[in-house]
């Protein structure tokens, strides 16, 4: 992103995938960019409309089984998101949105449904629902503090060699193998609602750093930090 | 109801005793425990208690307790009405309600959305009232499209008469397998769960409305929508809004004969005018005309603590309950813009343990008035307001928030357990 231009956020299909406060991820990115003097423009792309390729950060959220399948079909047919990621845009994909980034995910009856192949992951339906607070230690290479959030899904996600785990779970289920989420290039996937960027603003700053190509200055984090400390204290086992 | 078989009579009587004990020991209003004892003794009790009376079942995400109360008040014009006034809306609560009014020829039961198919099946109710479906307590609630699909299956092949809100596409879809439906235009301010066709998944077009993203909700429409603005149709299949025969038009209702009646009810806000129109349509299905039903609706001032005012040391706090994003949108419509507001949020089991939904609510409408934040999850709400650029004061408790007010009026919005805690603080006298 050139330093004089506007940061373009693209929220994909809020009419299909926006059930668990996913809007919060958009709002947190907007706020943290603006407070650093970066002008922001947010585009909401409805599922009947084409996904533009010119965005800087793409967001896609969680949702029910049927809209998840519809979203995967439309993204594959549209191709705009693939072109955007191909030219180096950043992305945060949450829950149902995370699963469809892979090669396959579980449909309404657990049947395999074809994903859109932007991340080297494969998801299926697990045996029980993972519902509750999650805490995970982020990959040290990312420089992001402990991940906190709320998960609510039945998915099990296997990571292929083309991605790295975003974090290792301390409390909660995540991908189902002791890891939670993944990343590759500038694309992050996670099961976390909360929303994820409100509960772990370091992840928002990582996306902003990727998108702007610059180091970001500190901002007043007092309310983010108070909530994080309260949630971590309420969730982590007492030692 | 005196024809109940002996075993059912005994079960029903024991249930009432348990309810009395529960009340006497201060454990609750008794309606659930009484019903559980009865159901355990006689699983078929609900079916037997439902026989030989005309029942209306009321279900929705929001407004079911209030609408149940409004319909009950109207039908009391015709005779005794059995009802679960305390919001115990699962089968145990229904057993309790029906057995405590054994001879009432009418029944109006609030029914949890998930239990509706089972309760339709068990009671064979003559009338089913369906108002709205939206996201709610998602860490434990069923997906709403699946709920609507179960409603469709439960209604298909029966001669149940349905009263349904035609302005809610998912409710319309859920109701449209019924043999006969009275369609009501009751409005739908919260549209974030119905931009897609429930039948085919295609985009829904709304007359005069471009797609409005969550957070940029159509606040201008609340309370002032003209009936046409509620129209919707699928762009890709033939599913579209049915022609309503009852219409909420601002402060008035237009009945099926085109007569316009000022509602003039005491319960505040657009949502309650919508509830009142639904109640009038339901009353007519029971043979009660508007001119006899409407005066009854006007007598209702508060429902299970909602909209009542509690007083302490010269501060008069009006209590509003909002359990989910659609409910908060309707509560904002009731707020007095000149008053400070106290917001209280918990995340106990009945509230849903996930607070993510706070981010689906557009709080910007609160800018420019004093806002006080409390409740067990006040820090979640504080951050949400901070990101929305809404200045606020954090307080340790509702009592502290109230004491921080100048003497006079203040509005309060609380979610479920936060609301009950406030009622308990004031002795549940409200
Ligand atoms: Zn359609």
XYZ file of C-alpha atoms and ligand atoms in Angstrom:
670
model
C 0.000 0.000 0.000
C 1.541 3.374 -0.990
C 2.000 5.594 2.061
C -0.280 8.389 0.801
C -3.251 6.248 -0.111
C -6.261 4.869 1.664
C -6.309 1.424 3.329
C -9.041 -0.617 1.686
C -10.857 -3.199 3.824
C -13.134 -5.655 2.043
C -15.701 -7.545 4.076
C -16.792 -10.552 2.057
C -20.424 -11.677 2.102
C -21.745 -10.219 5.384
C -25.191 -11.261 4.102
C -24.115 -14.919 4.309
C -21.283 -15.131 6.829
C -21.587 -12.706 9.726
C -23.187 -14.418 12.645
C -20.960 -14.043 15.678
C -20.061 -10.400 15.846
C -17.680 -10.755 12.920
C -18.361 -7.127 12.152
C -16.179 -6.439 15.184
C -13.063 -7.504 13.266
C -13.828 -4.872 10.627
C -14.520 -2.203 13.258
C -11.330 -2.958 15.210
C -9.169 -2.783 12.072
C -10.815 0.509 11.086
C -10.287 1.979 14.537
C -6.673 0.878 14.948
C -5.748 2.183 11.486
C -7.486 5.544 11.946
C -5.921 6.130 15.339
C -2.557 5.874 13.623
C -3.585 8.403 11.024
C -4.178 5.858 8.261
C -7.333 6.702 6.279
C -9.618 3.693 5.804
C -12.304 2.773 3.308
C -14.451 -0.303 3.963
C -16.379 -2.128 1.287
C -19.097 -4.641 2.159
C -19.456 -7.142 -0.681
C -22.830 -8.844 -0.796
C -22.842 -12.402 -2.119
C -24.630 -11.402 -5.334
C -21.840 -8.934 -6.175
C -18.290 -9.459 -7.496
C -15.358 -9.428 -5.047
C -12.988 -6.588 -6.053
C -9.295 -7.455 -6.411
C -7.958 -4.125 -5.264
C -8.475 -4.459 -1.486
C -5.657 -4.434 1.061
C -7.220 -6.602 3.792
C -10.074 -9.074 3.200
C -12.286 -10.372 5.984
C -14.708 -13.273 5.981
C -16.695 -14.489 8.956
C -18.597 -17.389 10.443
C -22.055 -18.720 9.700
C -24.419 -21.630 9.418
C -23.868 -24.695 7.212
C -26.029 -23.666 4.302
C -24.684 -20.123 3.844
C -21.176 -21.566 4.219
C -21.744 -23.860 1.233
C -23.290 -21.006 -0.793
C -20.346 -18.729 0.029
C -17.822 -21.351 -1.109
C -19.682 -21.876 -4.412
C -19.889 -18.150 -5.108
C -16.268 -17.373 -4.195
C -15.051 -20.153 -6.471
C -17.238 -18.949 -9.343
C -16.272 -15.292 -8.752
C -12.490 -15.674 -8.561
C -11.949 -12.125 -7.251
C -10.628 -13.231 -3.868
C -8.130 -15.610 -5.511
C -6.810 -12.772 -7.687
C -6.561 -10.436 -4.677
C -4.628 -12.941 -2.552
C -2.499 -13.757 -5.629
C -1.360 -10.146 -5.811
C -0.451 -10.092 -2.128
C -3.515 -8.855 -0.207
C -3.885 -9.837 3.468
C -6.850 -11.792 4.823
C -8.493 -12.866 8.064
C -10.866 -15.826 7.710
C -12.943 -16.867 10.738
C -14.662 -20.185 11.548
C -16.914 -21.141 8.607
C -14.915 -18.648 6.531
C -11.677 -20.327 7.680
C -12.901 -23.781 6.690
C -13.910 -22.780 3.171
C -10.372 -21.479 2.502
C -9.224 -25.121 2.461
C -9.634 -27.936 -0.063
C -12.678 -29.440 1.644
C -15.049 -28.950 4.603
C -18.013 -30.746 6.168
C -21.519 -29.885 4.923
C -24.946 -30.042 6.587
C -24.884 -33.815 7.046
C -21.107 -33.990 7.385
C -20.702 -34.692 3.652
C -17.486 -33.319 2.099
C -17.953 -29.996 0.299
C -15.307 -28.528 -1.971
C -13.513 -25.478 -0.543
C -11.810 -22.687 -2.460
C -8.222 -23.848 -1.986
C -6.541 -20.693 -0.702
C -5.054 -22.447 2.344
C -3.482 -25.909 2.533
C -6.002 -27.265 5.022
C -8.786 -29.867 4.974
C -11.712 -29.765 7.388
C -14.400 -32.207 8.364
C -17.069 -32.541 10.972
C -15.998 -33.650 14.432
C -17.984 -35.733 16.876
C -18.956 -32.999 19.320
C -19.375 -29.260 19.389
C -16.437 -27.215 20.675
C -18.021 -24.341 22.600
C -16.224 -22.063 25.003
C -13.342 -19.780 25.777
C -10.039 -20.561 24.074
C -6.494 -19.530 24.975
C -3.526 -20.326 22.737
C 0.161 -19.386 22.484
C 0.805 -17.742 19.131
C 3.656 -18.798 16.820
C 6.632 -16.757 18.182
C 7.600 -15.831 14.614
C 4.510 -13.607 14.429
C 5.280 -11.473 17.485
C 1.648 -11.551 18.592
C 0.739 -12.063 22.279
C -1.403 -14.910 23.610
C -4.552 -15.530 21.580
C -7.888 -15.313 23.411
C -11.396 -15.730 22.052
C -14.540 -17.835 21.987
C -14.939 -20.880 19.785
C -18.223 -22.464 18.715
C -17.911 -25.052 15.960
C -18.009 -28.759 15.124
C -15.067 -28.617 12.740
C -11.829 -30.542 12.790
C -9.106 -29.053 10.596
C -5.951 -30.805 9.393
C -3.067 -28.547 8.413
C -1.031 -29.428 5.321
C 2.655 -28.622 4.743
C 1.742 -25.369 2.982
C 0.586 -23.632 6.201
C 1.896 -23.112 9.738
C -0.217 -23.334 12.882
C -1.243 -19.892 14.118
C -0.980 -21.056 17.733
C -0.820 -23.947 20.192
C -3.907 -24.300 22.372
C -3.685 -23.995 26.156
C -7.460 -24.101 26.755
C -9.965 -25.096 24.084
C -10.178 -27.226 20.947
C -9.197 -25.148 17.896
C -8.160 -27.297 14.932
C -8.554 -30.398 17.117
C -4.887 -31.479 17.213
C -3.525 -29.099 19.840
C -3.202 -26.236 17.396
C -5.564 -23.376 16.647
C -5.840 -21.623 13.282
C -3.130 -21.345 10.664
C -1.366 -18.863 8.435
C 0.416 -18.806 5.104
C 1.794 -15.701 3.465
C -0.515 -12.886 4.596
C -3.554 -15.104 5.078
C -4.701 -15.973 8.609
C -7.426 -18.480 9.449
C -8.900 -19.025 12.928
C -11.873 -20.593 14.648
C -12.052 -17.686 17.078
C -14.996 -15.392 17.550
C -14.956 -12.881 20.322
C -14.405 -11.258 17.845
C -10.797 -12.395 17.373
C -9.298 -8.962 16.691
C -11.099 -7.342 19.632
C -9.759 -9.974 22.006
C -6.267 -10.098 20.435
C -5.579 -6.678 18.913
C -1.989 -7.757 18.198
C -3.455 -9.860 15.395
C -5.153 -6.755 13.975
C -1.839 -4.894 14.080
C -0.136 -7.805 12.308
C -2.651 -7.559 9.444
C -2.204 -3.781 9.311
C 1.593 -4.156 9.244
C 1.361 -6.668 6.414
C -1.005 -4.438 4.465
C 0.859 -1.159 4.939
C 4.397 -2.540 4.872
C 5.326 -0.222 7.738
C 5.935 -0.561 11.463
C 2.986 0.789 13.437
C 3.289 3.135 16.378
C 1.684 2.276 19.729
C -1.872 3.427 20.541
C -3.915 3.623 23.734
C -4.868 0.003 24.401
C -6.305 0.327 27.885
C -9.767 -1.157 27.233
C -8.429 -3.903 24.976
C -5.877 -4.790 27.648
C -8.364 -4.775 30.554
C -10.688 -7.121 28.687
C -7.795 -9.414 27.710
C -6.530 -9.674 31.264
C -10.009 -10.383 32.614
C -10.690 -13.099 30.024
C -7.276 -14.739 30.431
C -7.668 -14.740 34.220
C -11.173 -16.226 33.928
C -10.097 -18.935 31.467
C -6.596 -20.082 32.393
C -6.331 -22.728 35.101
C -5.176 -21.242 38.400
C -1.591 -22.137 39.237
C -61.250 -30.237 32.424
C -62.756 -32.410 35.140
C -62.754 -35.403 32.754
C -59.000 -35.922 33.236
C -58.183 -39.561 33.949
C -57.414 -40.241 37.582
C -53.679 -40.671 37.040
C -53.475 -37.342 35.205
C -55.545 -35.627 37.907
C -53.159 -36.944 40.541
C -50.095 -35.907 38.554
C -51.556 -32.481 38.004
C -52.413 -32.065 41.703
C -48.940 -33.179 42.804
C -47.457 -30.744 40.312
C -49.423 -27.911 41.871
C -48.238 -28.932 45.344
C -44.608 -28.845 44.185
C -45.214 -25.437 42.669
C -46.635 -24.145 45.942
C -43.640 -25.531 47.833
C -41.237 -23.965 45.353
C -42.882 -20.584 45.791
C -43.061 -20.959 49.557
C -39.358 -21.785 49.803
C -38.527 -18.818 47.601
C -36.928 -20.838 44.837
C -38.849 -19.295 41.996
C -42.355 -18.734 40.785
C -42.865 -22.494 40.856
C -44.098 -22.920 37.324
C -41.214 -25.050 36.089
C -40.767 -27.384 39.049
C -44.511 -27.931 39.300
C -44.649 -28.860 35.627
C -41.649 -31.192 35.910
C -43.214 -33.152 38.733
C -46.427 -33.442 36.715
C -44.661 -34.503 33.507
C -42.584 -37.112 35.299
C -45.744 -38.736 36.656
C -47.730 -38.531 33.459
C -45.869 -37.881 30.214
C -49.151 -37.601 28.381
C -50.366 -34.945 30.804
C -49.797 -32.012 28.492
C -51.861 -33.636 25.751
C -54.700 -34.332 28.156
C -54.612 -30.882 29.713
C -54.737 -29.330 26.243
C -57.861 -31.223 25.221
C -61.206 -29.474 25.059
C -59.832 -25.974 25.018
C -58.874 -23.530 22.326
C -55.149 -22.913 22.526
C -52.842 -20.357 20.960
C -49.091 -21.057 20.961
C -46.860 -17.987 20.691
C -43.288 -18.268 19.448
C -40.573 -15.901 18.248
C -37.038 -14.867 19.108
C -38.237 -11.605 20.671
C -41.518 -10.402 22.165
C -43.138 -13.734 22.968
C -43.683 -13.051 26.676
C -45.234 -9.654 25.965
C -47.382 -10.886 23.082
C -48.567 -13.863 25.139
C -49.657 -11.374 27.784
C -51.424 -9.135 25.249
C -53.321 -12.035 23.658
C -54.257 -13.328 27.118
C -55.611 -9.932 28.129
C -57.667 -9.759 24.946
C -59.106 -13.275 25.255
C -60.116 -12.667 28.876
C -62.906 -10.679 27.233
C -64.278 -14.102 26.147
C -63.649 -16.120 29.311
C -60.978 -17.640 31.545
C -57.554 -18.045 29.947
C -54.780 -20.383 31.090
C -51.334 -18.933 30.432
C -47.663 -19.274 31.392
C -47.320 -15.651 32.428
C -43.880 -16.131 33.973
C -42.173 -17.067 30.730
C -41.666 -20.750 31.635
C -41.944 -21.612 27.969
C -41.070 -25.310 27.752
C -43.460 -28.255 28.197
C -43.059 -28.343 32.000
C -44.169 -24.716 32.139
C -47.113 -25.483 29.843
C -48.295 -28.318 32.080
C -48.043 -26.034 35.073
C -49.996 -23.259 33.336
C -52.792 -25.507 32.096
C -53.185 -27.454 35.337
C -53.435 -24.311 37.428
C -56.411 -23.140 35.336
C -58.128 -26.457 34.769
C -61.472 -25.081 33.755
C -60.298 -22.235 31.524
C -61.790 -22.755 28.028
C -58.903 -20.828 26.450
C -55.143 -21.108 26.710
C -52.340 -18.866 25.497
C -48.903 -20.427 25.820
C -45.537 -18.859 25.167
C -43.404 -21.556 23.544
C -39.630 -21.710 23.167
C -38.770 -21.729 19.436
C -37.024 -25.100 19.627
C -39.901 -26.772 21.469
C -42.601 -25.439 19.173
C -42.830 -28.512 16.854
C -43.147 -30.842 19.852
C -45.750 -28.638 21.558
C -47.798 -28.244 18.359
C -47.782 -31.995 18.059
C -48.672 -32.687 21.690
C -51.350 -30.059 22.178
C -52.852 -29.942 18.681
C -53.295 -26.199 19.291
C -55.830 -24.492 17.038
C -53.759 -21.335 16.582
C -50.012 -20.764 16.290
C -48.540 -17.260 16.391
C -45.130 -16.678 14.758
C -43.504 -13.253 14.977
C -39.772 -13.052 14.246
C -36.583 -15.103 14.049
C -33.091 -13.678 14.519
C -29.701 -14.599 15.947
C -29.895 -15.324 19.660
C -27.605 -16.978 22.231
C -25.695 -18.813 19.577
C -23.532 -20.884 21.865
C -26.561 -23.040 22.560
C -29.443 -22.079 20.283
C -30.206 -23.945 17.103
C -29.468 -22.326 13.789
C -32.500 -20.271 12.880
C -32.894 -21.592 9.340
C -33.053 -25.115 10.781
C -35.613 -23.903 13.333
C -37.802 -22.491 10.572
C -37.466 -25.744 8.663
C -38.704 -27.684 11.721
C -41.653 -25.298 12.027
C -42.531 -26.037 8.386
C -42.508 -29.770 9.020
C -44.564 -29.440 12.210
C -47.237 -27.327 10.505
C -47.516 -29.330 7.289
C -50.584 -31.545 7.032
C -52.414 -30.057 10.031
C -55.381 -27.753 10.124
C -53.646 -25.348 12.501
C -54.381 -21.706 11.788
C -51.227 -19.585 11.838
C -50.876 -15.863 12.536
C -47.502 -14.831 11.091
C -45.404 -11.739 10.482
C -45.148 -11.465 6.688
C -42.371 -8.867 6.986
C -39.930 -11.461 8.337
C -38.854 -13.677 5.414
C -37.721 -16.563 7.608
C -40.967 -16.534 9.621
C -42.934 -16.417 6.372
C -41.026 -19.428 5.101
C -41.521 -21.263 8.414
C -45.281 -20.569 8.373
C -46.027 -21.189 4.729
C -46.684 -24.928 4.952
C -49.686 -24.250 7.222
C -53.187 -24.891 5.888
C -54.305 -21.326 6.614
C -52.342 -18.231 7.576
C -53.332 -14.717 8.596
C -50.440 -12.582 7.361
C -49.612 -9.524 9.427
C -47.307 -6.700 8.406
C -45.670 -6.169 11.797
C -42.349 -4.798 10.515
C -38.769 -6.059 10.789
C -36.212 -3.435 11.853
C -33.449 -6.055 12.297
C -32.672 -7.410 8.836
C -29.176 -8.845 9.293
C -30.426 -12.415 9.353
C -32.545 -12.200 6.239
C -30.654 -10.843 3.287
C -30.803 -14.295 1.696
C -33.798 -16.298 0.509
C -34.651 -19.144 2.913
C -36.040 -21.150 -0.001
C -33.140 -20.981 -2.495
C -30.316 -18.921 -0.933
C -30.605 -16.178 -3.547
C -30.492 -12.494 -2.603
C -33.668 -10.948 -1.199
C -34.580 -7.587 -2.644
C -36.304 -5.131 -0.370
C -38.428 -2.409 -1.789
C -36.808 0.989 -1.431
C -33.852 -0.447 0.478
C -30.370 -1.072 -0.782
C -28.416 -3.680 1.094
C -27.457 -2.084 4.387
C -24.531 -3.716 6.133
C -24.649 -4.692 9.779
C -23.651 -1.683 11.839
C -25.149 0.627 9.269
C -28.566 -0.713 10.182
C -31.663 0.955 8.877
C -32.266 2.999 12.002
C -34.279 5.576 10.092
C -36.934 2.961 9.438
C -37.678 2.179 13.079
C -41.073 3.508 14.024
C -41.748 5.231 10.760
C -41.753 2.625 8.038
C -44.609 2.943 5.633
C -46.068 -0.504 4.931
C -44.552 -0.768 1.456
C -41.030 -0.456 2.788
C -41.508 -3.840 4.421
C -41.931 -5.561 1.067
C -39.398 -8.174 -0.020
C -38.953 -10.720 -2.808
C -36.329 -13.228 -3.870
C -34.392 -12.196 -6.956
C -33.922 -15.799 -8.078
C -37.061 -17.773 -7.214
C -40.768 -17.124 -6.706
C -40.591 -16.760 -2.916
C -41.889 -13.351 -1.928
C -43.790 -11.546 0.809
C -47.439 -12.586 0.982
C -50.084 -9.884 0.968
C -50.740 -8.954 4.619
C -54.308 -8.548 5.826
C -53.334 -6.686 9.034
C -50.894 -3.794 8.816
C -48.994 -1.892 11.491
C -48.814 1.627 10.090
C -46.906 3.905 12.435
C -49.013 4.422 15.554
C -52.089 2.729 14.066
C -53.300 -0.624 12.825
C -55.197 -1.211 9.596
C -57.499 -4.214 9.904
C -58.523 -6.644 7.113
C -61.537 -4.475 6.268
C -59.301 -1.451 5.785
C -60.419 0.257 8.982
C -57.706 2.253 10.735
C -57.461 2.095 14.543
C -55.094 4.212 16.641
C -53.311 1.684 18.871
C -52.748 4.015 21.805
C -51.305 1.275 24.033
C -49.360 1.948 27.227
C -46.433 -0.358 26.446
C -43.771 1.784 24.749
C -42.008 1.473 21.406
C -42.395 0.114 17.914
C -41.885 -3.509 18.948
C -44.884 -3.370 21.282
C -47.083 -1.836 18.620
C -46.041 -4.787 16.433
C -46.885 -7.185 19.282
C -50.277 -5.494 19.674
C -51.160 -5.885 15.991
C -50.241 -9.574 16.160
C -52.427 -9.869 19.285
C -55.377 -8.224 17.512
C -55.080 -10.596 14.548
C -54.939 -13.533 16.961
C -57.939 -12.279 18.923
C -59.935 -12.102 15.706
C -59.026 -15.725 14.953
C -60.758 -16.490 18.292
C -63.806 -14.509 17.162
C -63.003 -11.394 19.157
C -63.340 -8.181 17.099
C -60.902 -5.240 17.305
C -63.340 -3.011 19.138
C -63.488 -5.486 22.018
C -59.822 -6.595 21.975
C -58.060 -3.244 21.706
C -59.339 -1.734 24.998
C -57.987 -4.846 26.764
C -54.536 -4.363 25.205
C -54.489 -0.757 26.365
C -54.776 -1.905 29.998
C -51.389 -3.680 29.939
C -48.682 -1.474 31.482
C -45.782 -3.843 32.126
C -44.993 -7.504 31.529
C -42.895 -9.564 33.988
C -40.949 -6.473 35.028
C -40.373 -5.156 31.512
C -41.019 -1.404 31.167
C -41.664 -0.946 34.885
C -39.930 1.773 36.835
C -37.999 1.096 40.026
C -37.229 3.906 42.442
C -34.379 4.499 44.858
C -33.473 7.774 46.553
C -35.197 9.891 43.961
C -33.818 8.043 40.954
C -36.517 6.488 38.768
C -35.120 3.782 36.529
C -37.228 2.347 33.701
C -36.247 -1.264 32.969
C -35.916 -2.529 29.395
C -34.962 -6.125 28.595
C -32.856 -6.823 25.478
C -31.440 -10.285 24.946
C -29.947 -10.178 21.449
C -29.055 -7.678 18.681
C -32.624 -7.390 17.366
C -33.848 -6.798 20.925
C -31.278 -4.041 21.498
C -32.373 -2.327 18.312
C -35.994 -2.330 19.540
C -34.894 -1.156 23.006
C -33.008 1.811 21.514
C -36.278 2.804 19.845
C -37.923 3.034 23.297
C -35.139 5.108 24.944
C -35.856 8.695 25.845
C -33.057 10.594 24.037
C -33.019 13.240 26.769
C -32.173 10.761 29.544
C -28.991 9.023 30.663
C -28.900 5.278 30.128
C -27.476 2.407 32.193
C -26.433 -0.720 30.251
C -25.917 -4.030 32.035
C -24.629 -7.194 30.365
C -24.013 -10.684 31.766
C -22.964 -13.912 30.030
C -24.460 -16.636 32.208
C -26.070 -19.720 30.661
C -29.448 -18.137 29.844
C -27.714 -15.111 28.274
C -25.356 -17.149 26.122
C -21.745 -17.363 27.281
C -20.385 -15.822 24.098
C -20.491 -12.009 24.147
C -19.578 -11.640 20.446
C -23.125 -10.500 19.698
C -22.316 -7.131 21.311
C -20.424 -6.378 18.093
C -23.600 -6.917 16.044
C -25.336 -4.081 17.908
C -24.864 -0.546 16.606
C -24.325 1.556 19.742
C -23.618 4.804 17.928
C -27.194 5.915 18.583
C -26.132 6.407 22.236
C -23.598 9.125 21.408
C -24.423 12.418 23.054
C -26.072 11.103 26.206
C -24.512 9.936 29.494
C -23.914 6.157 29.309
C -23.173 3.991 32.365
C -21.850 0.452 31.942
C -22.221 -2.385 34.424
C -22.874 -6.131 34.645
C -20.617 -9.165 34.855
C -19.293 -8.569 31.330
C -18.972 -4.811 31.575
C -15.458 -4.880 30.104
C -16.717 -6.504 26.887
C -19.321 -3.760 26.611
C -16.785 -1.060 27.525
C -14.452 -2.068 24.686
C -17.390 -2.295 22.287
C -18.425 1.281 23.156
C -14.831 2.510 22.972
C -14.510 1.188 19.404
C -17.886 2.771 18.519
C -16.660 6.135 19.903
C -19.422 6.224 22.508
C -18.156 7.829 25.759
C -19.150 5.880 28.888
C -18.615 5.510 32.637
C -17.712 2.101 34.047
C -19.465 1.261 37.346
C -19.132 -1.698 39.713
C -22.828 -2.444 40.080
C -26.284 -1.366 39.001
C -26.836 0.262 42.398
C -23.637 2.270 41.986
C -24.644 3.287 38.455
C -28.026 4.419 39.760
C -26.455 6.378 42.618
C -24.217 8.158 40.085
C -27.304 9.718 38.448
C -28.781 13.058 39.348
C -32.243 12.589 40.914
C -34.847 12.010 38.210
C -35.435 9.551 35.411
C -32.972 7.153 33.828
C -33.430 4.348 31.272
C -31.903 0.899 31.804
C -31.213 -1.788 29.186
C -30.132 -5.169 30.526
C -29.843 -8.655 29.094
C -31.615 -11.600 30.673
C -29.815 -12.469 33.912
C -28.656 -8.870 34.389
C -32.330 -7.835 34.202
C -33.364 -10.503 36.723
C -30.579 -9.403 39.093
C -31.931 -5.851 39.026
C -35.475 -7.105 39.712
C -34.160 -9.172 42.628
C -32.281 -6.151 44.000
C -35.625 -4.376 44.110
C -37.413 -7.298 45.750
C -39.015 -8.555 42.501
C -41.892 -6.282 43.461
C -42.052 -5.189 39.848
Zn -35.344 -17.694 -3.582
